[in-house]
Tab-separated table of C-alpha atoms in Angstrom:
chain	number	residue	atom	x	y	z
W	1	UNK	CA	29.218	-12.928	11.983
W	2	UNK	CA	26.062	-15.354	12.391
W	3	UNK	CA	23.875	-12.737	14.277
W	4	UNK	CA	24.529	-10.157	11.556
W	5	UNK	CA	23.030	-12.243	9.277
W	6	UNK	CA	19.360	-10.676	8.048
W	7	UNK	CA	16.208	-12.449	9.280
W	8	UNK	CA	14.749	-12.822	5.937
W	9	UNK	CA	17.678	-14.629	4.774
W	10	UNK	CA	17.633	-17.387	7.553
W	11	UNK	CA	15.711	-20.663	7.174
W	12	UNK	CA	12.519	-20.676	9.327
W	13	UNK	CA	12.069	-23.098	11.585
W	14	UNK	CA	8.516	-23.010	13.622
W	15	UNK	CA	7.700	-24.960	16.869
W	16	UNK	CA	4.031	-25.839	17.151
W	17	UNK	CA	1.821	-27.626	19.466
W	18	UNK	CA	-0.482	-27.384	21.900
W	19	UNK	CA	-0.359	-25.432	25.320
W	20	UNK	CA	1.725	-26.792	27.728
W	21	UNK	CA	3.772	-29.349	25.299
W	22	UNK	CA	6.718	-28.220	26.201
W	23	UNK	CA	7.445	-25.888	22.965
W	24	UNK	CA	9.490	-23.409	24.833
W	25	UNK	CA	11.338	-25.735	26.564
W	26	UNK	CA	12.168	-27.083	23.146
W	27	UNK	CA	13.663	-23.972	22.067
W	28	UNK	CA	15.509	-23.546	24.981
W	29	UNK	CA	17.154	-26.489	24.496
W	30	UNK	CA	17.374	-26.377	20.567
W	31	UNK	CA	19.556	-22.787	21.353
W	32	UNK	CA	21.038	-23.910	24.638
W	33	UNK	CA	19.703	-20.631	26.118
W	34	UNK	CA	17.085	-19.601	28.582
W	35	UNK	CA	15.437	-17.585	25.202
W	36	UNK	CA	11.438	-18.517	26.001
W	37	UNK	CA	9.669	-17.809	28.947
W	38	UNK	CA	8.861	-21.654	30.361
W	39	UNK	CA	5.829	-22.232	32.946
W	40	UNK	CA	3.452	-24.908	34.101
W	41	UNK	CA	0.815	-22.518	33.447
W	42	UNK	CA	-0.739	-22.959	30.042
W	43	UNK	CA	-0.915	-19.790	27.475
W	44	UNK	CA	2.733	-18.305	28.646
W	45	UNK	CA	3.730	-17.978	25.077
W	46	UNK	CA	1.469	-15.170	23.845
W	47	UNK	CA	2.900	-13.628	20.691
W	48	UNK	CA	5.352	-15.710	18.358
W	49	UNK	CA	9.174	-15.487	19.817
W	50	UNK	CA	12.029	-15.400	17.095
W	51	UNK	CA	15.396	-16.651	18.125
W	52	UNK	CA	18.583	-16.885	15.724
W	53	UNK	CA	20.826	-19.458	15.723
W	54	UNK	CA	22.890	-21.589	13.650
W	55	UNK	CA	22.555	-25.357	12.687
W	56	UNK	CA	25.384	-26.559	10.558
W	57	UNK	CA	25.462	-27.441	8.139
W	58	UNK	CA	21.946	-25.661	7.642
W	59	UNK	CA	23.916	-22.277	8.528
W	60	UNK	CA	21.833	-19.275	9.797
W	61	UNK	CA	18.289	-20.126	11.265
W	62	UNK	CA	15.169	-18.761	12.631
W	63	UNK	CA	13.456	-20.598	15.554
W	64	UNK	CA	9.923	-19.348	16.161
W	65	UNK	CA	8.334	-20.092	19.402
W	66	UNK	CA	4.495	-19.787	18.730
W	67	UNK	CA	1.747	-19.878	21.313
W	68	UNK	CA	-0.600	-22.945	21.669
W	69	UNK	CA	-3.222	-23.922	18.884
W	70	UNK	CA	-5.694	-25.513	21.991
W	71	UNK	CA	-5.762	-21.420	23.298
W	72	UNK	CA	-8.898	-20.409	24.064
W	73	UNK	CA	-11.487	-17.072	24.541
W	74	UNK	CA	-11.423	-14.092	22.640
W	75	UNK	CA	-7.518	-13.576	22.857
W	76	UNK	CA	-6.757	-16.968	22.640
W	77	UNK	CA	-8.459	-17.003	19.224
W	78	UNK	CA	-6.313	-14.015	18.371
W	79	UNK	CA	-3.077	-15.323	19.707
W	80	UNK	CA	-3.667	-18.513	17.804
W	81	UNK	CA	-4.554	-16.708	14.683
W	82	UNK	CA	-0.576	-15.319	14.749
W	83	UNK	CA	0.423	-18.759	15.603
W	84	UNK	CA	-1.291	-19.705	12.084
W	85	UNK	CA	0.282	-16.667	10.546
W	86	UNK	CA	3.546	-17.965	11.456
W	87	UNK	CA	3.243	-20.753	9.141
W	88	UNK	CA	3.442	-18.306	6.196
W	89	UNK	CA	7.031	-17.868	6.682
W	90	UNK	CA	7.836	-21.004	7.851
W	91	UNK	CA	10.229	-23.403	5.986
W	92	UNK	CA	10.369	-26.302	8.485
W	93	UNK	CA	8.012	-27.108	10.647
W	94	UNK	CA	8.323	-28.921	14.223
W	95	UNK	CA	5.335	-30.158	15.823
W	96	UNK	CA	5.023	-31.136	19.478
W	97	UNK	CA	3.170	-33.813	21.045
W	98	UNK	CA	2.435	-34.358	24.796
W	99	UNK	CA	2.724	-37.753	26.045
W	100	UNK	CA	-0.334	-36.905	28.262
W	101	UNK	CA	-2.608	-35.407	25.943
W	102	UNK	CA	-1.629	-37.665	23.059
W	103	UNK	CA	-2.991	-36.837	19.412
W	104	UNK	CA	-6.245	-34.892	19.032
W	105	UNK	CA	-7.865	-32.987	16.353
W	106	UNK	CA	-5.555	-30.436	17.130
W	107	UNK	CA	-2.483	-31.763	15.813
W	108	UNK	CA	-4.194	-33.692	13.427
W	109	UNK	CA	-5.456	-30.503	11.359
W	110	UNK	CA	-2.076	-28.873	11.657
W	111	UNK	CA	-0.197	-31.519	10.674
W	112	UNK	CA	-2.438	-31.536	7.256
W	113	UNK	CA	-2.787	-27.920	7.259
W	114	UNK	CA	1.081	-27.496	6.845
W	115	UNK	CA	1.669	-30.641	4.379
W	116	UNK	CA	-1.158	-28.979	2.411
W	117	UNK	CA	1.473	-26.084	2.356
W	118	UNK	CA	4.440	-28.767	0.974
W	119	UNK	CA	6.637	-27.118	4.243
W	120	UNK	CA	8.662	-30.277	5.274
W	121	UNK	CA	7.397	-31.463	9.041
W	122	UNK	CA	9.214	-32.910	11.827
W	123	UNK	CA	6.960	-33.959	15.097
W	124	UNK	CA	8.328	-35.165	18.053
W	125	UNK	CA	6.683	-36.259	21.542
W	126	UNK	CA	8.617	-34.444	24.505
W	127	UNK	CA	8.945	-35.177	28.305
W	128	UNK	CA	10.105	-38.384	27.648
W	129	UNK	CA	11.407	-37.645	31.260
W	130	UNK	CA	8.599	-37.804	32.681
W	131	UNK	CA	6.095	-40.637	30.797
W	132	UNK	CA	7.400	-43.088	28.989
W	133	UNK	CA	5.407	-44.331	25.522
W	134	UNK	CA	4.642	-47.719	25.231
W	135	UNK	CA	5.715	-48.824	21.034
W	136	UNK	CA	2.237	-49.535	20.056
W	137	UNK	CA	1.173	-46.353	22.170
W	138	UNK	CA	3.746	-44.401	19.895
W	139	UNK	CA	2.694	-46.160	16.489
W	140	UNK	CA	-0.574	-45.517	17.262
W	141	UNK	CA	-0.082	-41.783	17.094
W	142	UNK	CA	2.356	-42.188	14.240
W	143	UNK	CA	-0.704	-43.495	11.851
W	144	UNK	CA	-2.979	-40.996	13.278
W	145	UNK	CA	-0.498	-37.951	12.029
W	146	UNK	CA	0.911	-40.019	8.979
W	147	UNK	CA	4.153	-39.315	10.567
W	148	UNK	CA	7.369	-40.312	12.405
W	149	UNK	CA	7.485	-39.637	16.066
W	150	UNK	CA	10.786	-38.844	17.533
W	151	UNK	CA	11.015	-39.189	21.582
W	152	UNK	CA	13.355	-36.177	23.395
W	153	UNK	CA	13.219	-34.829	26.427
W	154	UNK	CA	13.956	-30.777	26.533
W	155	UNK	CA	14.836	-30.781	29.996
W	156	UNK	CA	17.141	-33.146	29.970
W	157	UNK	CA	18.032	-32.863	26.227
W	158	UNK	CA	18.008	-36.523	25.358
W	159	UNK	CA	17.348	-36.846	22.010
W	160	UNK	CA	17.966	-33.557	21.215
W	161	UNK	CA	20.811	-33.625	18.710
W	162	UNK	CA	18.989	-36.710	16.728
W	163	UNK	CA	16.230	-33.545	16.309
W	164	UNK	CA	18.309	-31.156	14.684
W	165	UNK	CA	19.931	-34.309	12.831
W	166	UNK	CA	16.083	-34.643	11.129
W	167	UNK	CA	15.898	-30.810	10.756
W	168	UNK	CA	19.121	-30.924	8.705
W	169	UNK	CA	17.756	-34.012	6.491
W	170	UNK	CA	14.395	-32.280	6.054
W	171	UNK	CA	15.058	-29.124	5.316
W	172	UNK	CA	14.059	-27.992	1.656
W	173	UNK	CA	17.313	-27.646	-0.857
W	174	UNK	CA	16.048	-24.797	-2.603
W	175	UNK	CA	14.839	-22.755	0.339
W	176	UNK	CA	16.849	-19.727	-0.669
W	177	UNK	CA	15.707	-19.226	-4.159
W	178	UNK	CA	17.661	-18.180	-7.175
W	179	UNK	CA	21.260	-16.038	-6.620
W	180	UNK	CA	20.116	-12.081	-6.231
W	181	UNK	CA	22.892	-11.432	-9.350
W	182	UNK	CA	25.570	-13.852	-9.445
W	183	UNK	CA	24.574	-16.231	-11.759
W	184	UNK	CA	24.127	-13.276	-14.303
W	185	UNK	CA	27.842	-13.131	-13.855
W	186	UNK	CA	30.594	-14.692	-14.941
W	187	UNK	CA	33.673	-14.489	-12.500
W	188	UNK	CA	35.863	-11.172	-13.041
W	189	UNK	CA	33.497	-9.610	-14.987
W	190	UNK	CA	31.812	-5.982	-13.527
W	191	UNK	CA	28.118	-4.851	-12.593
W	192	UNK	CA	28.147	-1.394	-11.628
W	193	UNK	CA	26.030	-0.608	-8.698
W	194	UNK	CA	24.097	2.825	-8.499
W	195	UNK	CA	23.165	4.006	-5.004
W	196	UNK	CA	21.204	7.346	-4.430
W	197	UNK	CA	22.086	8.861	-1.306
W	198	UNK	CA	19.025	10.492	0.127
W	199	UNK	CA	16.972	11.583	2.870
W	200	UNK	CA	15.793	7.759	2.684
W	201	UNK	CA	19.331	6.228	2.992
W	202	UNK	CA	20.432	5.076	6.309
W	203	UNK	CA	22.655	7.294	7.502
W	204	UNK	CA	26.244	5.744	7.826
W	205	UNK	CA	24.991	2.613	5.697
W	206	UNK	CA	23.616	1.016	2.836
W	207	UNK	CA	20.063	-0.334	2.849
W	208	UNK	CA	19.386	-4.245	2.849
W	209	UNK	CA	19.073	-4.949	-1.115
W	210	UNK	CA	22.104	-2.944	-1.910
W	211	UNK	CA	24.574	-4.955	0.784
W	212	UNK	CA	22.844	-8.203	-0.534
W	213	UNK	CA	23.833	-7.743	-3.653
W	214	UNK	CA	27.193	-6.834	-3.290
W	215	UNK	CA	27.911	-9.668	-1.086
W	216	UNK	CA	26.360	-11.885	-4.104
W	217	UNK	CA	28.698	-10.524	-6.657
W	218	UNK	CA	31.970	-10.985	-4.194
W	219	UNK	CA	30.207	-14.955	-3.529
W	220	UNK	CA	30.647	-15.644	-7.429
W	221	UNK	CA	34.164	-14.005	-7.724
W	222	UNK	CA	32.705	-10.599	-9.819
W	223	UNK	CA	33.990	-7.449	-9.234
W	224	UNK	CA	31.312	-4.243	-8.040
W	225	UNK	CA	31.527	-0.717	-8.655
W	226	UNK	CA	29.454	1.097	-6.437
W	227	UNK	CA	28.293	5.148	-7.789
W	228	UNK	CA	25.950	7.501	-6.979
W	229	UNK	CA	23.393	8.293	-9.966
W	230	UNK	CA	25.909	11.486	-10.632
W	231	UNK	CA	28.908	9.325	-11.142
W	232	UNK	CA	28.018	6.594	-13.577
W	233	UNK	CA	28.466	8.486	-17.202
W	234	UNK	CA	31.804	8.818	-15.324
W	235	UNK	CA	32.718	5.885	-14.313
W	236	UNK	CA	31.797	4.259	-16.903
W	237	UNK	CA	33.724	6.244	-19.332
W	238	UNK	CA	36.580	5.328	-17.216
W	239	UNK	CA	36.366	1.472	-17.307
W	240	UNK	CA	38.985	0.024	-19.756
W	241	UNK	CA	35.983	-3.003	-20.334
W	242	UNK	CA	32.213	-2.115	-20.108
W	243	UNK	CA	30.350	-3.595	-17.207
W	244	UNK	CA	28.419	-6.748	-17.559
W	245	UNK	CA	25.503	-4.904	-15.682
W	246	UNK	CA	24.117	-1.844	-14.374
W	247	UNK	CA	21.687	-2.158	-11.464
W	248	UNK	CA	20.028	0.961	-10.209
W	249	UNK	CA	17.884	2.096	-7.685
W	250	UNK	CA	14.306	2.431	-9.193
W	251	UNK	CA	13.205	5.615	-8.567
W	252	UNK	CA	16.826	7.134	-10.709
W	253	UNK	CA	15.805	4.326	-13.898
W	254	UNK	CA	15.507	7.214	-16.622
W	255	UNK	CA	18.414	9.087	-15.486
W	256	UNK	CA	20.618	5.984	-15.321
W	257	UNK	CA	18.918	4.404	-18.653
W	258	UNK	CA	19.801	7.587	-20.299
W	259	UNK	CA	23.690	7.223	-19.034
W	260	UNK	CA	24.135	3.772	-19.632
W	261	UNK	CA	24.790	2.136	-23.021
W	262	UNK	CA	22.313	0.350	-25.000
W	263	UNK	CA	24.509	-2.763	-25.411
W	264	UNK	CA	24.715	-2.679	-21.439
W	265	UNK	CA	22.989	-4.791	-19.380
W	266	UNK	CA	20.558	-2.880	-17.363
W	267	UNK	CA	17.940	-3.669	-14.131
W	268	UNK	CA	17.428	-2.593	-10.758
W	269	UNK	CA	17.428	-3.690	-7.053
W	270	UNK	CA	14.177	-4.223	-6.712
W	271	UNK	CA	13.598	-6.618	-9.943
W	272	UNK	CA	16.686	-8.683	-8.899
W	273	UNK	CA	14.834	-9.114	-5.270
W	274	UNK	CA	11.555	-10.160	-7.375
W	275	UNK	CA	13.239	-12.978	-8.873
W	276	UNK	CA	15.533	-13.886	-5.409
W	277	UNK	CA	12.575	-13.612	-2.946
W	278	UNK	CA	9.260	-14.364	-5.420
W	279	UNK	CA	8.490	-14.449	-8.834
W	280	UNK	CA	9.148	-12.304	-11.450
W	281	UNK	CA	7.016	-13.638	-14.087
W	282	UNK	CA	3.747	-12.744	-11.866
W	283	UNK	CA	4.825	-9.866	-10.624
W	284	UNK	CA	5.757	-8.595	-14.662
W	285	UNK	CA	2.010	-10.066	-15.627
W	286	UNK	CA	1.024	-7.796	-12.657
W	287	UNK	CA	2.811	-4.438	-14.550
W	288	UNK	CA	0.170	-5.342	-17.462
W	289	UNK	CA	-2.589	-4.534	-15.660
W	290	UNK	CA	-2.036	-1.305	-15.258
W	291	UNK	CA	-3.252	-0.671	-18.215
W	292	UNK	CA	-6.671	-2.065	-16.957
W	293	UNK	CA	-7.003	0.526	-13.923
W	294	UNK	CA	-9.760	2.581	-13.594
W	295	UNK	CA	-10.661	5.985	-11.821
W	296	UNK	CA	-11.851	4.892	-8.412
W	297	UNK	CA	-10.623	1.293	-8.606
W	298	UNK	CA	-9.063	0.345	-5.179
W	299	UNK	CA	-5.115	-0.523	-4.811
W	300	UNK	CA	-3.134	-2.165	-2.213
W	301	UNK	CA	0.397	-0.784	-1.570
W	302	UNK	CA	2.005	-3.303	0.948
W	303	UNK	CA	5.192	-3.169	2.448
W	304	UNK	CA	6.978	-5.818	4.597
W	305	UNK	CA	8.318	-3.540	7.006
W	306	UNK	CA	7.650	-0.482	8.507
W	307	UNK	CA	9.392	2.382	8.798
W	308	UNK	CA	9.605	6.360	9.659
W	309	UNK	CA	8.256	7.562	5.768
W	310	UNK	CA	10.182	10.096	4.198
W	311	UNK	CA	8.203	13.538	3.404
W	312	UNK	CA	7.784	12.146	-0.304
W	313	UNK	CA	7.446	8.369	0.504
W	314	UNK	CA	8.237	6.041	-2.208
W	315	UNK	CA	5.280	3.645	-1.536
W	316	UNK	CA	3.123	6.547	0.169
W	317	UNK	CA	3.471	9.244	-2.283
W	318	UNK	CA	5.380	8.659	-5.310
W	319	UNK	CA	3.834	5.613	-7.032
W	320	UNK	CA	0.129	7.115	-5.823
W	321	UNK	CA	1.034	10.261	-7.983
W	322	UNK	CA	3.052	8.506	-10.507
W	323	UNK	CA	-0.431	6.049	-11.291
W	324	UNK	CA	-2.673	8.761	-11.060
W	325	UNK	CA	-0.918	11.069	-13.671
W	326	UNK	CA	-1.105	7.555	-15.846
W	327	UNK	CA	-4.162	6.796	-15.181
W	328	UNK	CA	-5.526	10.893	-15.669
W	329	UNK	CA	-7.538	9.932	-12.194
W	330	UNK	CA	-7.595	9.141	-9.399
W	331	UNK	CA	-7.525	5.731	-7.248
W	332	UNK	CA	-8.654	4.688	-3.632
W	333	UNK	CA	-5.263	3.437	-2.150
W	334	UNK	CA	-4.761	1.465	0.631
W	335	UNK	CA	-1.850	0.639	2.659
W	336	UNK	CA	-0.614	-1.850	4.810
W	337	UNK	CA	3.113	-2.718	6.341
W	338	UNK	CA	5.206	-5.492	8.545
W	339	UNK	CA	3.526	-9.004	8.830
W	340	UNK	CA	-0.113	-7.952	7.932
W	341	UNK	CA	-1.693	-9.328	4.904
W	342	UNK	CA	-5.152	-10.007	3.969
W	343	UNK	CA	-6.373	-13.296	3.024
W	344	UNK	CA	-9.516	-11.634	0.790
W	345	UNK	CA	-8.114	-9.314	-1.642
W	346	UNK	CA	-10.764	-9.626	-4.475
W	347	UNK	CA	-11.897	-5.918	-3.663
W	348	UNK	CA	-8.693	-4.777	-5.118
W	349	UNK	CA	-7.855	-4.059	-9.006
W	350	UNK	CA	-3.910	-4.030	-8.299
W	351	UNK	CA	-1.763	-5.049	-5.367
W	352	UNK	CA	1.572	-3.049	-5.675
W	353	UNK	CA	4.346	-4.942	-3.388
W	354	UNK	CA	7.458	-3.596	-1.785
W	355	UNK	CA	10.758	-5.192	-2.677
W	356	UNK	CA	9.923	-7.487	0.105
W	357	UNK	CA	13.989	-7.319	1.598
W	358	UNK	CA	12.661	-8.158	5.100
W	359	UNK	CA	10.064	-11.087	4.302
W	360	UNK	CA	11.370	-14.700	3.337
W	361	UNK	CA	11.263	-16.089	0.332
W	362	UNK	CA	8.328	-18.508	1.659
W	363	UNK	CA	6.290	-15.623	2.679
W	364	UNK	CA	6.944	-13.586	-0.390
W	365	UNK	CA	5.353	-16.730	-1.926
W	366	UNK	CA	2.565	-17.338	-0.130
W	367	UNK	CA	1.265	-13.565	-0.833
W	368	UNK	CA	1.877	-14.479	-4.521
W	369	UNK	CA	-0.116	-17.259	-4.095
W	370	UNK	CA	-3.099	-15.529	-2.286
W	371	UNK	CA	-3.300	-12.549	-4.747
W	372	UNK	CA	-3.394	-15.703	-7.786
W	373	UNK	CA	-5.883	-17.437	-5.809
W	374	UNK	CA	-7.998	-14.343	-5.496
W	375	UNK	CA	-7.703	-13.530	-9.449
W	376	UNK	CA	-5.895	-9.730	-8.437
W	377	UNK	CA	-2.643	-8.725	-10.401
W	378	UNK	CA	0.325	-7.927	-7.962
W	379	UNK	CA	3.158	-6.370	-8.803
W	380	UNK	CA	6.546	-4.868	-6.741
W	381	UNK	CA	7.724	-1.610	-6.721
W	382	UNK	CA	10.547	-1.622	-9.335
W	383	UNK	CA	8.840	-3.549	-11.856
W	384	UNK	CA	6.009	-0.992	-11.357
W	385	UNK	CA	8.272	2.258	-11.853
W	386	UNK	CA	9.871	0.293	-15.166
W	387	UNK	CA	6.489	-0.336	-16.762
W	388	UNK	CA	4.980	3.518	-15.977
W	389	UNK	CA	8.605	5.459	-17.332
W	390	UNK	CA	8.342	3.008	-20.353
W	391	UNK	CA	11.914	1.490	-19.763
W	392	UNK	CA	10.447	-2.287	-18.321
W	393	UNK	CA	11.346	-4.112	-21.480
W	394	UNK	CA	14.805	-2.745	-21.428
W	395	UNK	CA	14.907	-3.519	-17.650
W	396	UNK	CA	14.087	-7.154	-18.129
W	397	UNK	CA	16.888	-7.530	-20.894
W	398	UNK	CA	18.921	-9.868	-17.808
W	399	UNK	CA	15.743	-13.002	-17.604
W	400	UNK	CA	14.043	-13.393	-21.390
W	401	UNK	CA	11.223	-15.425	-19.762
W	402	UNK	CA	9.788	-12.159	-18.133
W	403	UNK	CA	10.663	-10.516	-21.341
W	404	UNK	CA	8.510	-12.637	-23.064
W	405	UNK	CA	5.238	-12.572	-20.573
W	406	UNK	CA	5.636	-8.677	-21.609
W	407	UNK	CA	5.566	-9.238	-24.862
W	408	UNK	CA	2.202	-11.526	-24.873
């Protein structure tokens, strides 16, 4: 179904403007439902509101309602502050105009501030119900954003359709990034999936990465054999063909390294969601610097969701204890989870990344981008475990360009 589609895998399309331009009406009529809250009085949309819909032939989408830019006082600065966070994750970008405020600094800087960011930009001038826009009035305010201006009305929905006509012609091709495995596979050939079941699996399903992945391999007609870290000497043994692949769960790597044959392709979840949602050649320049770590050098472990941690936490415990026995000391470690990521990170030696499953590709991107800007190695959580059990070489065997960065 649509709605079971995940949010990190649906195009992001943000509505911006200023208070009182008619954003949430937008959405409302974008999704045909009463989804925002609309009033006459200006600052109703407080926190960003995330609706899911589908646009074909787009498919799945993510409409963000986001409050004004113009807010103002202490928690207007805040609430526009997420309304500029929002743009880290956005894909597409709609800006509104009011006919009765026309163009101001205000949409001037965020139209520049998101073509700075190469996200494709639609803006549009609503209530054409209620004011209409002389042509030189309108190509005025075209040259002033360095823009086409598309007239609609959201409460009567005229000109609607032509709007998600422009979101379908500007939205980016390559949005989605690379396949998660199925261009490592060639139709009826086998990867064989191993899936720990722990305290830290949902009970009564598999987590995000795993069902991804499997749904990949079905996309590109290749067949998936799904074990626990017990069964794989097994089941391999029992395959009249060896697998293509073997993709494990990170934290079994030595256990399923020492199972699975050398002329078998090996990797795991977590570096096949490095390529799909970022880039795997930072993020395997990022496993060098470990060996540049010092005792007392700070770390960032961040983690795009949050959740209940497990009494030996992956990102919380393990990979602390697993870089202090490496290092022989010990580190000041940070953590942060969900949307929250700072823009400074030069105080930090290492940023250490979670497979990023709930964040989009764009935002994965944009934190890739901050911890280059800031000169600070980053690096995800598989990758990481590779490089410190000595099997990341091996682990990279599937994409030869990280192999090489490891090698230089």
């Amino acid at each position: 179904m649509m709605q079971d589609t995940p949010k990190s895998d649906r195009l992001h399309i943000a509505i911006l403007g200023r208070r009182n331009a008619g954003k949430s009406s937008l959405i409302n009529a974008l999704t045909s439902q009463d989804i925002a809250l609309v009033s006459a009085v200006p600052g109703t949309t407080t926190d960003p509101v995330y609706k899911a819909m589908e646009i074909l032939p787009l498919g799945p989408v993510m409409i963000v309602d986001t409050a004004g830019i113009d807010d103002v006082g202490e928690l207007g600065m805040l609430r526009v502050e997420r309304t500029m966070q929002v743009l880290n994750k956005t894909d597409l970008a709609i800006l509104v105009v009011d006919p009765e405020n026309g163009i101001s600094d205000f949409e001037r800087s965020l139209a520049q501030d998101i073509k700075k960011r190469q996200t494709p930009l639609v803006c549009v001038v609503n209530k054409s119900d209620l004011r209409s826009i002389a042509p030189e009035e309108l190509t005025a305010w075209q040259d002033a954003l360095g823009e086409p201006l598309l007239s609609l009305s959201a409460k009567t929905r005229q000109g609607i359709e032509e709007l998600k006509r422009l979101l379908i012609k500007n939205a980016p091709d390559n949005w989605e990034g690379p396949p998660i495995i199925g261009d490592l596979l060639n139709p009826g050939e086998i990867a064989v999936l191993v899936v720990p079941i722990d305290l830290a699996a949902p009970k009564g399903r598999l987590i995000l990465p795993q069902v991804q992945t499997i749904r990949d391999i079905l996309d590109h007609d290749a067949y998936s054999i799904v074990v626990k870290e017990r069964e794989l000497k097994e089941a391999l043994d029992s395959l009249r063909h060896p697998p293509k692949l073997v993709v494990t769960d990170s934290q079994e790597f030595m256990k399923v390294a020492a199972d699975t044959p050398a002329d078998v392709l090996l990797t795991s979840f977590s570096i096949l969601m490095a390529r799909h949602k970022g880039d795997l050649e930072t993020l395997v320049a990022g496993a060098k610097a470990i060996e540049t770590l010092k005792p007392g050098d700070r770390v960032l472990i961040a983690e795009g969701c949050t959740h209940h941690r497990q009494a030996d936490d992956i990102g919380k415990v393990k990979i602390p204890r697993w870089l202090r026995q490496t290092l022989g000391g010990d580190l000041n470690f940070e953590w942060i989870a969900g949307g929250d990521f700072p823009r400074d990170l030069r105080q930090y030696k290492l940023i250490v990344h979670c497979g990023s499953c709930m964040l989009t590709r764009r935002e994965m991107l944009y934190r890739l981008s901050l911890a280059r800007e800031c000169g600070v190695p980053i690096v995800n959580y598989g990758v990481l475990i590779a490089q410190l059990h000595g099997i990341l070489y091996r682990a990279l065997a599937p994409f030869p360009a990280a192999q090489m960065i490891l090698e230089e």
